[in-house]
Amino acid sequence: MKKQLDIIGKGIPKQDAGLRASGRAVYGQDIVLPGMLYGAILRTEYPSAAFSLDLTDALTLPGVACIITADDVDVNRISYKRDHPVLKQGEVCCIRDEIAAVAAETREIAEEAVRRIKVRYEIRKPCCDPFDALQEDAPTINRFAGGKFSHKNIAETFHYAHGDLEAERARSKIVLSRRFSLPRMTHACLGPSSITADCDIVSRKLTLYSSTQVPFLYQRDMAHALKMPPSDIRIIQPIIGGGFGSKLDMYPFEVICALLSMRTGRPVQIVYSRKEEFIASPTRQPMIIDLTAGVDAEGKFTFREVDIVKDNGAYTSWGATTPFVIMQAFSSLYKVRACRFDAKAVYTNNVFAGSFRGYGNPQATFALERMIDLLAAAIGMDQAEIRRINANEPGEITGQGLHYETCGHGECLDVVIRQSERVRNTANGGASRLQGRYRSGVGFASMLHVGGGAKIYRSDGCGTTVRIDPYGHCTIITGSTEIGQGSETVLAMIASEELGIAPDRISVINSDTDVKPWDVGVHASRTSFVAGNSLLGAIAILRKKLESKARQLLQCGDAELAFRNGLIETEDGAAHVALDKVVREMHFGEPNELAVANFFYEPPSQFQDTGFKGNVSGSYAFAAQAIEVEVDCCTGNVKVKNVWVAQDVGKVLNQMLLEGQIHGGVLQGIGYALYEELLMDGGYIINPNFHNYKLPTASDVPPIHFHPVETYDRHGPYGAKGVGEAPLIPTAAAIANAVSNALGVEISSLPVTPEKVLRALEEKNHKMHLA
Amino acid sequence: MTPSTESGSPPIINERTIVCQINGRTVTQPVQPLTSLLELLRDRLGLRGTKSACNEGECGACTVLVDYVAVNACLFLAVNAHGSNILTIEGMLQPGGGLDEVQRALVEHGAVQCGFCTSGMAMRIRALVNEQGAHPADPASGMRVLPSRADIQKQLEGNLCRCTGYIKIVDAVEALLQKKYGNPA
């Protein structure tokens, strides 16, 4: 029998929503420290060039405290490949490159000083296409690349295989090959990137007010860059104005700000302008995916062969490791008997890509789900049916070794197929089918994502300290990070459920590396799962201590006790004692002990072997979406009319916050599908503003019909799985399938702009004329 | 270059002192011709609840009310605020510190995630709600016509949000309008 839950599952507003709505929340750009200077960065004007600097003019400007260039600093290169110099020396490789930095009394003086730095460039021809960069005679783009691959411009490779590919090819009834191309999308967090660095000139210790998503990895990376002990660096996380993966890496501007503070002995702040945010913060990986896939006579998937070329840009970030996730979609989404996967990240003189909600999965899912529609059409099978008969199942261990102890894939598909059925029949059967100005279509897509963390770092754990003060107030000190998703609130709800303390008597401390225990960071949809389990572990220890004292006070032998409404009571409610009294008796009487407990939780997952096989997550999340679109064949505009979402969340922890993740994720997916592309031309970004880079607005939101599927995973807190990334992952694929369904054309790249729609229609008409 | 009055062109004015009401308080400040209202509020007056996100009038994060009209403070010159009545997110709090009805509606409907757009969004909604209040009910029937969901979405188009997908924001506005001006069922 499941325990009756009083708080978990309810729709409770975010704990700090009132603070954020009041305007009193302090974001990075709101910090002001005494004596603070303002930093500004000079970036290159050309994507590929040699350069020399003349600082004379800038240095004489009154109010300039300090200017640094590569010649002035002793630092290590950054990124996990250590291929990225913080300040560039003598040559630049992309339009983002930092060549000097100023600290000054005001922002205006800092910006003026940057303008006064004279740079002489010797311009080189940039190499902006990854296929050009792979030619034998291509220039060396990153001279710090390790050189351990077959070509000097390859930054990283991944190879994976399972099953007998040739046997599966032979038994396939249909084999299709297609090329898919995916654009650069950028996070466009509303809060611009910022950092405030404060170096204590006496102790030489450094405090950084940073919006990082991964404070402990960041602390270590910063220490490596600055050649100082990690413990001398304290990371304080102010309230973060949006993350979505953009704050997973440490970037040059953050090291630069630390250097300026160390140099001047004063606090220094750098806040990006919006243009800088577009140019100098990371993007989703653009990539070309060549996919060959087969299906047998019954409609069962036989094999997938995948070759991916990713445009890495000039330097490597965690984004280069997205094939970890991409290969999971190809190897393990729907049952497939054989798979070969090869991906390479190739250096170019474009801006470097990073990690973005979904971590490669939206790209993979787009290619895979488009291909499934093509295979279905080729064997004459319904698009819903082919997905249903190949769906993943509970208990399945995939070719890659992912163990689906629980799996709601089939149920998710059933739900969206059923809910969209009426609309689908109208769209497919109506008189307007494939003719007339406005044409409707419905598309499907599924997704598989890690739902219980992802062991890609040596530990995927999270530490928690939980304590109750003598007045009955509970404090949770968690290693995990809040970036707006509401994890603090979920943790407070868990503590409330388990300790019988009202949520408003629980606070969560999570923003200071000198205080909070270690955690790997907020990514991989892991926080509620990993931090939630960590908290439950700490609470179990704390409850034992409290129960022992309560039994003594209640003189109730070893009766079962319950924590309810601020009381500890016998199960039948006959005898009870106030929780705060128990805490005081623990402190002031025997055993003279604090009501505090620590716990470190490591998910039951495996580090994958060199062939990328192993059960990398504590659980797996599944989802399916069905999307209805209406296409205007005169203008090429695509309007999303309805989105049906069914997602295996394990167990709903907070209905309201869950819906918030679904709505926000789906709308980002709609942006990816229809509007968003950071355009590069010859190494330059040509749309670095909200006017030309289109984010979806309030008017672009269709009705989103969300149905959570609960599968109760035994490893999750109350059965819950990760949810944050999932809603974005299948959206673009489902929209592309819907457009294809409406028009009878192939869609093989994103975003599906009006121009692409019209061109596809034109090609189709041309072909019909020829026929 | 020095300004010349002899050639007939007007003199370049370097600084003007403006007097305006901000959140019910009289403020006297010298401002440069190109100082934006956003700079005046955030950098000079320390009213950092108003957010700076694009500085070119595209995102709405810096929305404040100038004489009850929602404007992008980043594009509004501070000199033009002379003599006007300005309300910012700080001025929305109730005396004693409680949240205003708009802020409360946003919180209760789960419409706040990272919260960076929330200040501007709340100001835009304040203007929308005020405007609705200014429409008299139909004298014959006593009924009011409330904006449709699509109308509300249209009115919020100038305020970008990257987290919420807007649905819960629109829910909050709909519920608030219904509560304040809705016709009895």
Short mmCIF file of C-alpha atoms in Angstrom, two decimals, chain B residues 26-185:
data_model
loop_
_atom_site.label_atom_id
_atom_site.label_comp_id
_atom_site.label_asym_id
_atom_site.label_seq_id
_atom_site.Cartn_x
_atom_site.Cartn_y
_atom_site.Cartn_z
CA THR B 26 9.02 63.65 -5.32
CA VAL B 27 12.38 63.15 -6.98
CA THR B 28 14.66 65.96 -8.19
CA GLN B 29 17.58 64.80 -10.33
CA PRO B 30 19.99 66.34 -12.81
CA VAL B 31 20.07 64.22 -15.97
CA GLN B 32 22.03 64.19 -19.22
CA PRO B 33 20.11 64.46 -22.49
CA LEU B 34 20.70 60.79 -23.32
CA THR B 35 20.14 59.36 -19.85
CA SER B 36 17.37 56.79 -20.11
CA LEU B 37 14.68 56.45 -17.52
CA LEU B 38 16.06 52.93 -16.92
CA GLU B 39 19.50 54.29 -16.04
CA LEU B 40 17.95 56.91 -13.79
CA LEU B 41 15.90 54.30 -11.94
CA ARG B 42 18.50 51.55 -11.64
CA ASP B 43 21.84 53.28 -11.47
CA ARG B 44 20.98 56.62 -9.90
CA LEU B 45 18.05 55.84 -7.64
CA GLY B 46 18.91 52.22 -6.84
CA LEU B 47 15.48 50.98 -7.93
CA ARG B 48 16.90 47.71 -9.23
CA GLY B 49 13.62 45.84 -9.32
CA THR B 50 13.24 47.18 -12.86
CA LYS B 51 15.36 44.88 -15.02
CA SER B 52 17.73 45.64 -17.86
CA ALA B 53 17.68 42.86 -20.43
CA CYS B 54 18.01 44.25 -23.97
CA ASN B 55 18.26 48.04 -23.77
CA GLU B 56 16.57 48.43 -27.15
CA GLY B 57 12.88 48.14 -26.48
CA GLU B 58 12.45 44.56 -27.64
CA CYS B 59 11.87 42.53 -24.49
CA GLY B 60 9.78 44.56 -22.04
CA ALA B 61 11.76 43.55 -18.93
CA CYS B 62 12.17 47.23 -18.00
CA THR B 63 8.48 48.14 -18.31
CA VAL B 64 7.33 50.87 -15.89
CA LEU B 65 4.26 53.09 -15.85
CA VAL B 66 4.65 56.75 -16.82
CA ASP B 67 1.40 58.57 -16.12
CA TYR B 68 -0.36 55.20 -16.04
CA VAL B 69 0.96 54.17 -19.47
CA ALA B 70 3.31 51.18 -19.75
CA VAL B 71 6.60 52.17 -21.40
CA ASN B 72 9.99 50.56 -21.99
CA ALA B 73 12.16 52.52 -19.56
CA CYS B 74 15.25 51.78 -21.68
CA LEU B 75 13.85 53.83 -24.59
CA PHE B 76 12.24 56.56 -22.52
CA LEU B 77 14.52 59.54 -21.99
CA ALA B 78 14.73 60.65 -18.39
CA VAL B 79 14.30 64.33 -19.39
CA ASN B 80 10.87 63.46 -20.75
CA ALA B 81 9.85 62.19 -17.33
CA HIS B 82 9.89 65.76 -16.00
CA GLY B 83 6.57 66.51 -14.38
CA SER B 84 5.24 62.99 -14.71
CA ASN B 85 4.09 60.36 -12.31
CA ILE B 86 6.09 57.13 -12.45
CA LEU B 87 5.28 53.75 -10.95
CA THR B 88 7.88 50.97 -10.75
CA ILE B 89 7.70 47.45 -9.35
CA GLU B 90 8.90 48.76 -5.98
CA GLY B 91 5.90 51.10 -5.87
CA MET B 92 3.48 48.25 -6.43
CA LEU B 93 4.06 46.76 -3.00
CA GLN B 94 1.32 47.60 -0.51
CA PRO B 95 2.13 49.91 2.39
CA GLY B 96 3.70 47.62 4.94
CA GLY B 97 5.15 45.39 2.23
CA GLY B 98 2.42 43.02 1.01
CA LEU B 99 2.21 42.06 -2.66
CA ASP B 100 -0.17 43.93 -4.94
CA GLU B 101 -3.07 42.00 -6.53
CA VAL B 102 -1.18 41.62 -9.82
CA GLN B 103 1.91 40.23 -8.13
CA ARG B 104 -0.26 37.94 -6.01
CA ALA B 105 -2.09 36.61 -9.06
CA LEU B 106 1.23 35.82 -10.76
CA VAL B 107 2.49 33.98 -7.68
CA GLU B 108 -0.71 32.03 -7.09
CA HIS B 109 -0.93 30.88 -10.71
CA GLY B 110 2.66 29.64 -10.87
CA ALA B 111 3.51 32.33 -13.41
CA VAL B 112 6.97 33.07 -11.99
CA GLN B 113 9.95 30.88 -12.83
CA CYS B 114 13.33 32.61 -13.07
CA GLY B 115 11.46 35.85 -12.46
CA PHE B 116 13.64 38.11 -14.57
CA CYS B 117 10.74 39.15 -16.81
CA THR B 118 8.31 39.31 -13.91
CA SER B 119 8.81 42.96 -12.89
CA GLY B 120 8.14 44.21 -16.40
CA MET B 121 5.35 41.70 -16.92
CA ALA B 122 3.66 42.80 -13.69
CA MET B 123 3.81 46.46 -14.75
CA ARG B 124 2.37 45.65 -18.17
CA ILE B 125 -0.45 43.72 -16.49
CA ARG B 126 -1.03 46.58 -14.05
CA ALA B 127 -1.61 48.90 -17.03
CA LEU B 128 -3.92 46.36 -18.64
CA VAL B 129 -5.97 45.95 -15.47
CA ASN B 130 -6.14 49.72 -14.92
CA GLU B 131 -7.36 50.20 -18.45
CA GLN B 132 -10.06 47.60 -17.96
CA GLY B 133 -11.17 49.40 -14.82
CA ALA B 134 -11.48 52.63 -16.80
CA HIS B 135 -14.01 51.03 -19.20
CA PRO B 136 -17.41 51.65 -17.70
CA ALA B 137 -19.89 48.81 -17.55
CA ASP B 138 -22.66 48.95 -20.11
CA PRO B 139 -25.24 51.25 -18.42
CA ALA B 140 -28.23 49.29 -19.72
CA SER B 141 -27.16 45.78 -18.74
CA GLY B 142 -24.56 46.58 -16.08
CA MET B 143 -22.31 44.11 -17.92
CA ARG B 144 -18.66 44.57 -18.76
CA VAL B 145 -16.91 43.14 -21.76
CA LEU B 146 -13.68 41.48 -20.61
CA PRO B 147 -10.80 40.96 -23.02
CA SER B 148 -10.58 37.50 -24.56
CA ARG B 149 -7.61 35.23 -23.95
CA ALA B 150 -6.28 36.16 -27.38
CA ASP B 151 -6.63 39.88 -26.51
CA ILE B 152 -4.60 39.36 -23.34
CA GLN B 153 -1.94 37.40 -25.25
CA LYS B 154 -1.75 40.22 -27.79
CA GLN B 155 -1.29 42.81 -25.05
CA LEU B 156 1.58 40.84 -23.51
CA GLU B 157 3.41 40.37 -26.83
CA GLY B 158 5.95 43.07 -25.98
CA ASN B 159 7.10 41.27 -22.85
CA LEU B 160 9.32 38.26 -23.53
CA CYS B 161 9.52 35.32 -21.15
CA ARG B 162 11.84 32.37 -21.79
CA CYS B 163 10.75 30.11 -18.92
CA THR B 164 7.01 29.81 -18.50
CA GLY B 165 5.53 29.47 -21.99
CA TYR B 166 3.25 32.39 -20.96
CA ILE B 167 0.24 30.16 -20.26
CA LYS B 168 0.23 30.65 -16.50
CA ILE B 169 0.85 34.37 -16.94
CA VAL B 170 -2.23 34.66 -19.13
CA ASP B 171 -4.15 32.47 -16.64
CA ALA B 172 -3.22 34.91 -13.88
CA VAL B 173 -4.43 37.93 -15.88
CA GLU B 174 -7.67 36.22 -16.87
CA ALA B 175 -8.41 35.24 -13.29
CA LEU B 176 -7.62 38.69 -11.93
CA LEU B 177 -9.82 40.45 -14.48
CA GLN B 178 -12.62 38.03 -13.80
CA LYS B 179 -12.31 38.55 -10.07
CA LYS B 180 -12.26 42.35 -10.32
CA TYR B 181 -14.58 43.07 -13.20
CA GLY B 182 -16.26 39.79 -13.99
CA ASN B 183 -20.01 39.65 -14.36
CA PRO B 184 -21.80 37.66 -11.70
CA ALA B 185 -22.66 34.24 -13.04
#
